[in-house]
Tab-separated table of C-alpha atoms and ligand atoms in Angstrom:
chain	number	residue	atom	x	y	z
T	1	MET	CA	-0.096	-0.326	0.509
T	2	THR	CA	1.443	3.297	-1.198
T	3	THR	CA	1.855	5.604	1.724
T	4	LYS	CA	2.117	9.300	2.729
T	5	ASP	CA	5.977	8.607	2.754
T	6	ASP	CA	6.311	6.873	-0.614
T	7	ILE	CA	4.760	10.015	-2.393
T	8	GLU	CA	6.889	12.488	-0.553
T	9	GLU	CA	10.261	9.841	-1.541
T	10	VAL	CA	8.766	9.788	-5.689
T	11	LEU	CA	8.104	13.845	-5.104
T	12	SER	CA	11.992	14.263	-4.175
T	13	THR	CA	12.699	12.509	-7.183
T	14	TYR	CA	10.429	14.691	-9.650
T	15	ASP	CA	11.856	17.914	-11.366
T	16	VAL	CA	8.975	20.347	-9.211
T	17	ASP	CA	8.921	23.288	-12.161
T	18	ARG	CA	8.320	20.452	-15.205
T	19	ILE	CA	5.626	18.680	-13.294
T	20	SER	CA	2.604	17.410	-15.258
T	21	ILE	CA	-0.653	16.061	-15.181
T	22	ALA	CA	-2.015	12.783	-16.442
T	23	VAL	CA	-5.035	11.154	-16.773
T	24	LEU	CA	-7.094	8.085	-18.658
T	25	ALA	CA	-8.492	8.584	-21.405
T	26	SER	CA	-11.814	8.174	-20.647
T	27	HIS	CA	-14.907	10.594	-18.394
T	28	SER	CA	-13.537	13.798	-17.882
T	29	ALA	CA	-9.816	13.964	-19.414
T	30	LEU	CA	-10.602	16.132	-21.896
T	31	GLN	CA	-11.722	18.984	-19.459
T	32	ILE	CA	-8.888	17.554	-17.066
T	33	LEU	CA	-6.427	18.418	-19.677
T	34	HIS	CA	-8.155	21.366	-20.871
T	35	GLY	CA	-7.821	22.737	-17.076
T	36	ALA	CA	-4.063	21.905	-17.536
T	37	LYS	CA	-3.518	23.720	-20.107
T	38	LYS	CA	-5.121	26.421	-18.883
T	39	GLU	CA	-2.662	26.964	-16.122
T	40	GLY	CA	0.715	26.006	-18.355
T	41	MET	CA	1.198	22.353	-17.208
T	42	PRO	CA	2.665	19.382	-19.631
T	43	THR	CA	0.116	16.524	-19.875
T	44	ILE	CA	-0.008	12.484	-20.432
T	45	LEU	CA	-2.558	11.288	-21.684
T	46	ILE	CA	-2.675	7.353	-21.289
T	47	ALA	CA	-4.915	5.324	-23.962
T	48	THR	CA	-5.724	2.190	-25.013
T	49	PRO	CA	-5.231	1.862	-28.710
T	50	GLU	CA	-9.152	2.052	-29.109
T	51	ARG	CA	-9.289	5.526	-27.192
T	52	LYS	CA	-6.327	6.964	-28.923
T	53	ALA	CA	-7.766	7.923	-32.216
T	54	PHE	CA	-10.655	9.516	-30.819
T	55	TYR	CA	-8.602	11.716	-28.799
T	56	GLU	CA	-5.684	12.628	-31.320
T	57	ASN	CA	-8.658	15.159	-32.383
T	58	PHE	CA	-7.620	17.016	-29.224
T	59	SER	CA	-3.814	16.495	-29.830
T	60	HIS	CA	-3.260	20.561	-28.498
T	61	LEU	CA	-4.116	19.622	-25.384
T	62	ILE	CA	-1.703	16.405	-24.863
T	63	ASP	CA	2.166	16.801	-24.964
T	64	LYS	CA	2.876	13.062	-24.680
T	65	THR	CA	0.394	10.108	-24.920
T	66	ILE	CA	1.146	6.718	-23.291
T	67	THR	CA	-0.320	3.623	-24.573
T	68	VAL	CA	-1.671	0.476	-22.642
T	69	GLY	CA	-2.981	-2.691	-23.879
T	70	SER	CA	-5.470	-2.312	-21.139
T	71	TRP	CA	-6.116	0.058	-18.610
T	72	ARG	CA	-5.094	-2.153	-15.487
T	73	ASP	CA	-1.353	-2.131	-17.452
T	74	ILE	CA	-0.916	1.636	-15.639
T	75	CYS	CA	-0.117	-0.628	-12.493
T	76	ARG	CA	2.739	-1.824	-14.267
T	77	TYR	CA	6.423	-1.152	-12.983
T	78	ASP	CA	7.818	0.074	-16.095
T	79	ILE	CA	4.271	2.368	-16.933
T	80	VAL	CA	5.070	3.786	-13.787
T	81	GLU	CA	8.179	4.344	-14.020
T	82	ARG	CA	7.975	6.171	-17.486
T	83	LEU	CA	5.209	8.276	-15.527
T	84	GLN	CA	7.598	9.200	-12.697
T	85	GLY	CA	10.321	9.938	-15.610
T	86	VAL	CA	7.980	12.998	-17.182
T	87	ASN	CA	6.987	13.318	-12.996
T	88	ALA	CA	3.245	12.982	-13.293
T	89	ILE	CA	0.752	13.580	-11.150
T	90	MET	CA	-1.788	11.650	-11.382
T	91	VAL	CA	-5.140	12.985	-11.639
T	92	PRO	CA	-7.538	9.794	-11.369
T	93	HIS	CA	-11.360	10.254	-12.081
T	94	GLY	CA	-14.517	7.449	-12.631
T	95	SER	CA	-13.308	5.045	-15.269
T	96	MET	CA	-10.164	4.705	-12.642
T	97	VAL	CA	-12.508	3.428	-10.168
T	98	GLU	CA	-14.326	1.464	-12.362
T	99	TYR	CA	-11.567	0.174	-14.797
T	100	VAL	CA	-8.191	-0.216	-12.593
T	101	GLY	CA	-10.208	-1.434	-9.149
T	102	PRO	CA	-8.955	-0.230	-5.952
T	103	GLU	CA	-6.399	-3.137	-5.620
T	104	CYS	CA	-3.749	-1.144	-7.969
T	105	LEU	CA	-5.143	2.301	-7.077
T	106	LEU	CA	-4.035	2.029	-3.632
T	107	ASN	CA	-0.356	0.009	-4.449
T	108	MET	CA	0.706	2.307	-7.707
T	109	ARG	CA	3.740	4.339	-6.679
T	110	LEU	CA	2.994	7.917	-7.762
T	111	PRO	CA	1.391	11.076	-6.776
T	112	PHE	CA	-2.135	11.259	-6.931
T	113	PHE	CA	-3.890	14.436	-7.056
T	114	GLY	CA	-7.035	12.385	-5.405
T	115	SER	CA	-7.671	10.299	-2.480
T	116	ARG	CA	-7.220	6.741	-3.096
T	117	ARG	CA	-8.235	5.585	0.289
T	118	ILE	CA	-11.653	7.042	-0.424
T	119	MET	CA	-11.718	5.789	-3.426
T	120	GLU	CA	-11.101	1.960	-2.156
T	121	VAL	CA	-14.364	3.074	0.108
T	122	GLU	CA	-16.324	3.983	-2.807
T	123	ALA	CA	-15.610	1.100	-4.180
T	124	SER	CA	-17.653	-0.441	-1.645
T	125	SER	CA	-21.376	-0.062	-1.618
T	126	LYS	CA	-21.987	-0.612	1.728
T	127	LYS	CA	-18.306	1.034	3.412
T	128	LYS	CA	-19.915	3.805	1.311
T	129	MET	CA	-23.064	4.349	2.986
T	130	GLU	CA	-21.423	4.162	6.350
T	131	LEU	CA	-18.841	6.841	5.664
T	132	LEU	CA	-21.988	8.912	4.947
T	133	ARG	CA	-23.695	7.978	7.794
T	134	SER	CA	-20.765	8.539	9.784
T	135	GLY	CA	-20.295	11.766	8.452
T	136	GLY	CA	-24.146	12.925	10.065
T	137	ILE	CA	-25.101	13.125	6.492
T	138	PRO	CA	-28.954	11.967	5.859
T	139	THR	CA	-29.134	8.777	4.134
T	140	PRO	CA	-32.310	7.119	2.689
T	141	LYS	CA	-33.643	4.180	4.896
T	142	GLU	CA	-32.124	0.638	4.472
T	143	LEU	CA	-34.542	-2.060	4.920
T	144	SER	CA	-33.466	-5.539	5.520
T	145	LEU	CA	-35.020	-9.023	3.787
T	146	ASN	CA	-35.216	-10.188	7.772
T	147	GLU	CA	-37.602	-8.000	8.492
T	148	ASP	CA	-41.213	-7.408	6.911
T	149	PHE	CA	-41.714	-3.995	4.838
T	150	GLU	CA	-43.824	-2.819	2.313
T	151	ASP	CA	-42.214	-0.028	1.611
T	152	LEU	CA	-41.172	1.641	-2.423
T	153	VAL	CA	-37.645	0.249	-2.470
T	154	ILE	CA	-34.741	0.609	-4.970
T	155	VAL	CA	-32.453	-2.868	-4.604
T	156	LYS	CA	-28.775	-2.494	-5.526
T	157	LEU	CA	-27.265	-5.561	-6.457
T	158	PRO	CA	-23.618	-6.117	-5.496
T	159	GLY	CA	-21.201	-4.439	-8.520
T	160	ALA	CA	-24.195	-2.901	-10.176
T	161	LYS	CA	-22.433	0.414	-11.474
T	162	GLY	CA	-24.090	3.507	-12.765
T	163	GLY	CA	-27.362	2.305	-12.237
T	164	ARG	CA	-27.100	-0.450	-14.135
T	165	GLY	CA	-28.322	-3.829	-12.340
T	166	TYR	CA	-31.062	-2.113	-10.006
T	167	PHE	CA	-34.582	-2.643	-9.523
T	168	VAL	CA	-37.252	-0.996	-8.082
T	169	ALA	CA	-39.738	-2.936	-6.227
T	170	LYS	CA	-42.669	-2.915	-3.221
T	171	GLY	CA	-42.104	-4.378	-0.559
T	172	ARG	CA	-39.979	-7.243	1.348
T	173	LYS	CA	-42.102	-10.194	-0.861
T	174	GLU	CA	-41.498	-8.538	-4.645
T	175	VAL	CA	-37.879	-7.873	-3.532
T	176	GLN	CA	-37.594	-11.636	-2.704
T	177	GLU	CA	-38.931	-13.077	-6.029
T	178	ARG	CA	-36.809	-10.767	-7.861
T	179	LEU	CA	-33.638	-11.475	-5.966
T	180	SER	CA	-34.132	-15.751	-6.255
T	181	GLY	CA	-31.265	-16.521	-3.697
T	182	LYS	CA	-28.966	-13.417	-4.196
T	183	LYS	CA	-27.911	-12.157	-0.613
T	184	GLU	CA	-25.979	-9.070	-0.993
T	185	VAL	CA	-27.785	-6.527	-1.715
T	186	ILE	CA	-28.408	-3.074	-0.956
T	187	ILE	CA	-32.322	-2.237	-0.054
T	188	GLN	CA	-32.723	1.482	0.117
T	189	GLU	CA	-36.008	3.315	0.753
T	190	PHE	CA	-36.731	4.567	-2.871
T	191	LEU	CA	-36.538	8.286	-2.428
T	192	THR	CA	-39.067	9.995	-4.860
T	193	GLY	CA	-37.851	14.099	-5.388
T	194	THR	CA	-36.260	16.032	-7.621
T	195	ARG	CA	-32.173	14.660	-8.618
T	196	ALA	CA	-29.397	17.047	-7.348
T	197	TYR	CA	-25.650	16.331	-7.606
T	198	TYR	CA	-23.222	18.875	-6.301
T	199	HIS	CA	-19.918	19.357	-7.222
T	200	TYR	CA	-17.692	20.227	-4.790
T	201	PHE	CA	-13.801	21.279	-4.139
T	202	TYR	CA	-11.936	21.194	-0.916
T	203	SER	CA	-8.978	23.260	-1.475
T	204	HIS	CA	-5.890	22.786	1.377
T	205	VAL	CA	-4.448	25.497	-0.475
T	206	PHE	CA	-6.656	28.039	1.423
T	207	LYS	CA	-8.407	25.562	3.616
T	208	ARG	CA	-12.032	26.185	2.480
T	209	LEU	CA	-14.788	23.876	0.588
T	210	GLU	CA	-16.325	25.020	-2.501
T	211	ILE	CA	-19.258	24.617	-4.702
T	212	LEU	CA	-18.057	24.625	-8.365
T	213	GLY	CA	-21.363	23.297	-10.055
T	214	MET	CA	-24.458	20.937	-9.886
T	215	ASP	CA	-25.794	18.916	-12.492
T	216	ILE	CA	-28.858	16.502	-12.820
T	217	ARG	CA	-28.132	13.379	-14.732
T	218	TYR	CA	-30.022	12.551	-17.627
T	219	GLU	CA	-30.738	8.274	-17.140
T	220	SER	CA	-32.268	5.583	-19.491
T	221	ASN	CA	-34.889	4.851	-19.032
T	222	ALA	CA	-36.262	6.041	-15.978
T	223	ASP	CA	-36.271	9.670	-17.181
T	224	SER	CA	-38.300	8.813	-20.517
T	225	LEU	CA	-40.703	7.137	-18.860
T	226	GLY	CA	-43.201	10.443	-18.735
T	227	ARG	CA	-43.802	9.708	-21.810
T	228	LEU	CA	-45.109	6.651	-21.522
T	229	PRO	CA	-47.875	4.432	-20.344
T	230	MET	CA	-45.755	2.785	-17.106
T	231	LYS	CA	-47.284	-0.594	-17.437
T	232	GLY	CA	-44.787	-3.645	-17.550
T	233	ILE	CA	-42.186	-1.212	-18.407
T	234	GLU	CA	-39.125	-1.234	-15.527
T	235	PRO	CA	-37.334	1.885	-14.561
T	236	THR	CA	-33.699	1.823	-15.389
T	237	PHE	CA	-30.541	3.958	-14.445
T	238	THR	CA	-28.157	4.084	-16.735
T	239	VAL	CA	-26.458	7.813	-17.017
T	240	VAL	CA	-26.719	9.189	-20.374
T	241	GLY	CA	-25.595	12.354	-19.481
T	242	ASN	CA	-25.961	15.492	-17.536
T	243	ILE	CA	-27.890	18.781	-17.195
T	244	PRO	CA	-26.715	21.749	-15.019
T	245	LEU	CA	-29.484	22.932	-12.632
T	246	VAL	CA	-28.292	25.467	-10.223
T	247	LEU	CA	-30.541	25.118	-6.944
T	248	ARG	CA	-32.518	27.912	-4.935
T	249	GLU	CA	-30.222	29.604	-3.469
T	250	SER	CA	-31.388	28.790	0.104
T	251	LEU	CA	-30.995	25.242	-0.173
T	252	LEU	CA	-27.154	26.306	-0.821
T	253	PRO	CA	-26.518	27.201	3.273
T	254	LYS	CA	-27.364	22.777	3.447
T	255	VAL	CA	-25.346	21.337	0.780
T	256	MET	CA	-22.507	23.266	2.027
T	257	GLU	CA	-22.941	22.237	5.327
T	258	TYR	CA	-23.396	18.563	4.126
T	259	GLY	CA	-20.127	18.990	1.994
T	260	SER	CA	-18.207	20.181	4.888
T	261	ARG	CA	-19.294	17.145	7.076
T	262	PHE	CA	-18.335	14.743	4.408
T	263	VAL	CA	-14.776	16.321	4.356
T	264	ASP	CA	-14.529	16.204	8.223
T	265	ALA	CA	-15.801	11.511	7.442
T	266	THR	CA	-12.490	11.567	5.426
T	267	LYS	CA	-10.410	12.492	8.103
T	268	GLY	CA	-11.174	8.978	9.470
T	269	VAL	CA	-10.355	7.516	6.250
T	270	GLU	CA	-7.562	9.366	5.284
T	271	GLU	CA	-5.043	11.380	6.897
T	272	ASP	CA	-6.000	15.138	6.146
T	273	GLY	CA	-9.173	13.430	4.664
T	274	ILE	CA	-10.347	14.169	1.222
T	275	ALA	CA	-8.222	16.594	-1.522
T	276	GLY	CA	-9.739	18.353	-4.417
T	277	PRO	CA	-13.349	17.224	-6.199
T	278	PHE	CA	-15.789	14.620	-4.812
T	279	CYS	CA	-19.772	14.733	-5.615
T	280	LEU	CA	-22.498	14.455	-3.075
T	281	GLU	CA	-25.365	12.849	-5.361
T	282	SER	CA	-28.617	13.641	-3.358
T	283	ILE	CA	-32.257	13.903	-3.923
T	284	VAL	CA	-34.365	17.249	-2.608
T	285	LYS	CA	-37.356	16.061	-1.261
T	286	GLU	CA	-40.552	17.790	-1.810
T	287	ASP	CA	-40.735	19.578	1.893
T	288	LEU	CA	-36.819	20.534	0.642
T	289	SER	CA	-35.014	18.097	2.944
T	290	ILE	CA	-32.001	17.143	1.036
T	291	VAL	CA	-30.705	12.862	1.320
T	292	VAL	CA	-27.398	11.915	0.290
T	293	PHE	CA	-27.799	8.113	-1.696
T	294	GLU	CA	-24.143	8.358	-2.881
T	295	PHE	CA	-20.707	9.975	-3.256
T	296	SER	CA	-17.813	9.957	-5.787
T	297	GLY	CA	-14.920	11.082	-4.392
T	298	ARG	CA	-12.918	12.210	-7.274
T	299	ILE	CA	-14.119	14.306	-10.366
T	300	VAL	CA	-17.362	13.307	-11.716
T	301	ALA	CA	-18.617	13.560	-15.112
T	302	GLY	CA	-21.021	15.938	-14.118
T	303	THR	CA	-18.504	18.851	-14.045
T	304	ASN	CA	-18.023	18.488	-17.955
T	305	ILE	CA	-21.163	20.651	-18.650
T	306	TYR	CA	-18.680	23.527	-17.395
T	307	THR	CA	-15.652	23.075	-18.918
T	308	ASN	CA	-16.173	27.206	-19.263
T	309	GLY	CA	-17.369	27.483	-15.386
T	310	SER	CA	-20.117	27.338	-13.730
T	311	PRO	CA	-22.429	29.573	-12.294
T	312	TYR	CA	-21.121	28.860	-9.090
T	313	SER	CA	-17.184	28.709	-10.057
T	314	TRP	CA	-18.109	32.228	-11.428
T	315	LEU	CA	-18.454	33.570	-7.615
T	316	TYR	CA	-15.497	32.436	-6.286
T	317	TRP	CA	-12.815	32.880	-8.936
T	318	ASP	CA	-14.554	35.441	-11.803
T	319	GLU	CA	-12.775	33.711	-14.194
T	320	PRO	CA	-13.312	30.443	-16.187
T	321	MET	CA	-12.805	27.658	-13.967
T	322	SER	CA	-13.446	24.143	-14.915
T	323	MET	CA	-13.332	21.664	-12.211
T	324	GLY	CA	-9.910	20.637	-14.482
T	325	ARG	CA	-8.790	24.127	-14.349
T	326	ARG	CA	-9.505	23.610	-10.120
T	327	ILE	CA	-7.106	20.637	-10.370
T	328	ALA	CA	-4.588	22.054	-12.355
T	329	ARG	CA	-4.878	25.773	-10.135
T	330	GLU	CA	-4.570	24.371	-6.558
T	331	ILE	CA	-1.212	22.072	-7.917
T	332	VAL	CA	0.369	24.878	-8.955
T	333	LEU	CA	-0.519	27.119	-5.997
T	334	ALA	CA	0.959	24.434	-4.216
T	335	ARG	CA	3.910	24.443	-6.172
T	336	GLU	CA	4.317	27.926	-5.486
T	337	ARG	CA	3.773	27.631	-1.850
T	338	GLY	CA	6.182	24.205	-1.490
T	339	GLU	CA	3.160	22.995	-0.110
T	340	LEU	CA	2.591	19.565	-2.716
T	341	GLY	CA	3.034	17.010	-0.092
T	342	GLU	CA	-0.167	18.523	1.632
T	343	ILE	CA	-2.469	18.011	-1.356
T	344	LEU	CA	-0.680	14.581	-2.786
T	345	ARG	CA	-2.310	11.412	-2.337
N	1	AMP	P1	-26.219	5.586	-8.022
N	1	AMP	O1	-25.494	3.937	-8.713
N	1	AMP	O2	-26.449	4.649	-6.280
N	1	AMP	O3	-25.826	6.562	-8.450
N	1	AMP	O4	-28.034	5.474	-8.476
N	1	AMP	C1	-28.192	5.507	-9.852
N	1	AMP	C2	-29.034	6.235	-9.824
N	1	AMP	O5	-30.555	5.431	-9.305
N	1	AMP	C3	-29.306	7.882	-9.543
N	1	AMP	O6	-28.604	9.270	-10.236
N	1	AMP	C4	-30.945	7.881	-8.940
N	1	AMP	O7	-31.661	8.128	-10.247
N	1	AMP	C5	-31.337	6.540	-8.856
N	1	AMP	N1	-31.524	5.910	-7.389
N	1	AMP	C6	-30.155	5.917	-6.463
N	1	AMP	N2	-30.246	5.622	-5.455
N	1	AMP	C7	-32.185	5.649	-5.197
N	1	AMP	C8	-32.875	6.131	-4.138
N	1	AMP	N3	-32.557	5.823	-2.671
N	1	AMP	N4	-33.669	6.755	-4.405
N	1	AMP	C9	-34.198	7.063	-5.571
N	1	AMP	N5	-33.470	7.406	-6.795
N	1	AMP	C10	-31.750	6.454	-6.462
């Protein structure tokens, strides 16, 4: 497992003036590369052969491409060594959590701007909900097949990702029938209300939490069912895209409070807690209470809406500030202050 001391050791071999940002060719890579360039940083794209051709359309954002046979190759010693050789800081995103897996994330001897231990928690549905609850953040009621219930629930099967492999059912009997013996599931109260996904950035340089944007995920086919007679059609929740959102301003203090609670909770997982981007995924209920059903401990793809900044990022920065650019800005500022060791994990 890579420790803070390991990262310090790798950093001590780096030419700090020539630090580069490395990213896998997927998820929010274009925005991260664009942001790095805006802040004058060299960029490294790690691509599989199938992805390479598409990303070449954006060659003005990429200083160097490292081609790997498969995503997991990034954990290979020779690839890590090449990345160290160009003073790379890895910016992990959702595809990295999904395709590379927690073991490689935890062991890779490369500085990350991102919290690997929190991403490990993210990879486990149960640990994820425990972390939210430990921070005192309201979460959906969880139900168990050991007791009878009549509630409308969403059932999340192990390994289900991005809403695929979930189903909605009413009452224990229906859940049992549809699970046909599978046990390791999360059964959550199905929350009705409006979805809202908040994009936060915790800055160790400024010791402050920023709300940089928010979105609603557009999910197939749940988001089109309103146009159809429902009978016999199951809602599914595969994310297809993202829609911008601004919230009633009176809800922002609560959004900020839950974000701060999350930052505090992460101090129990990783020394000094989370650094940089994360997202709380919520339902705003009819009574305007907010219930968080999920988090992402890294940049989310919903930030791709705001390559030129969001209505919120302007309030802090008064210049176009995407999440990708904010990441690069934090690295540049920490470098100027000699604080890289404090923001890298
Ligand atoms: P997740 O994989 O937890 O992000 O969930 C995927 C999608 O399922 C979400 O974006 C929501 O649309 C829906 N969803 C997840 N949990 C709940 C819940 N407890 N109540 C209502 N909808 C949910």
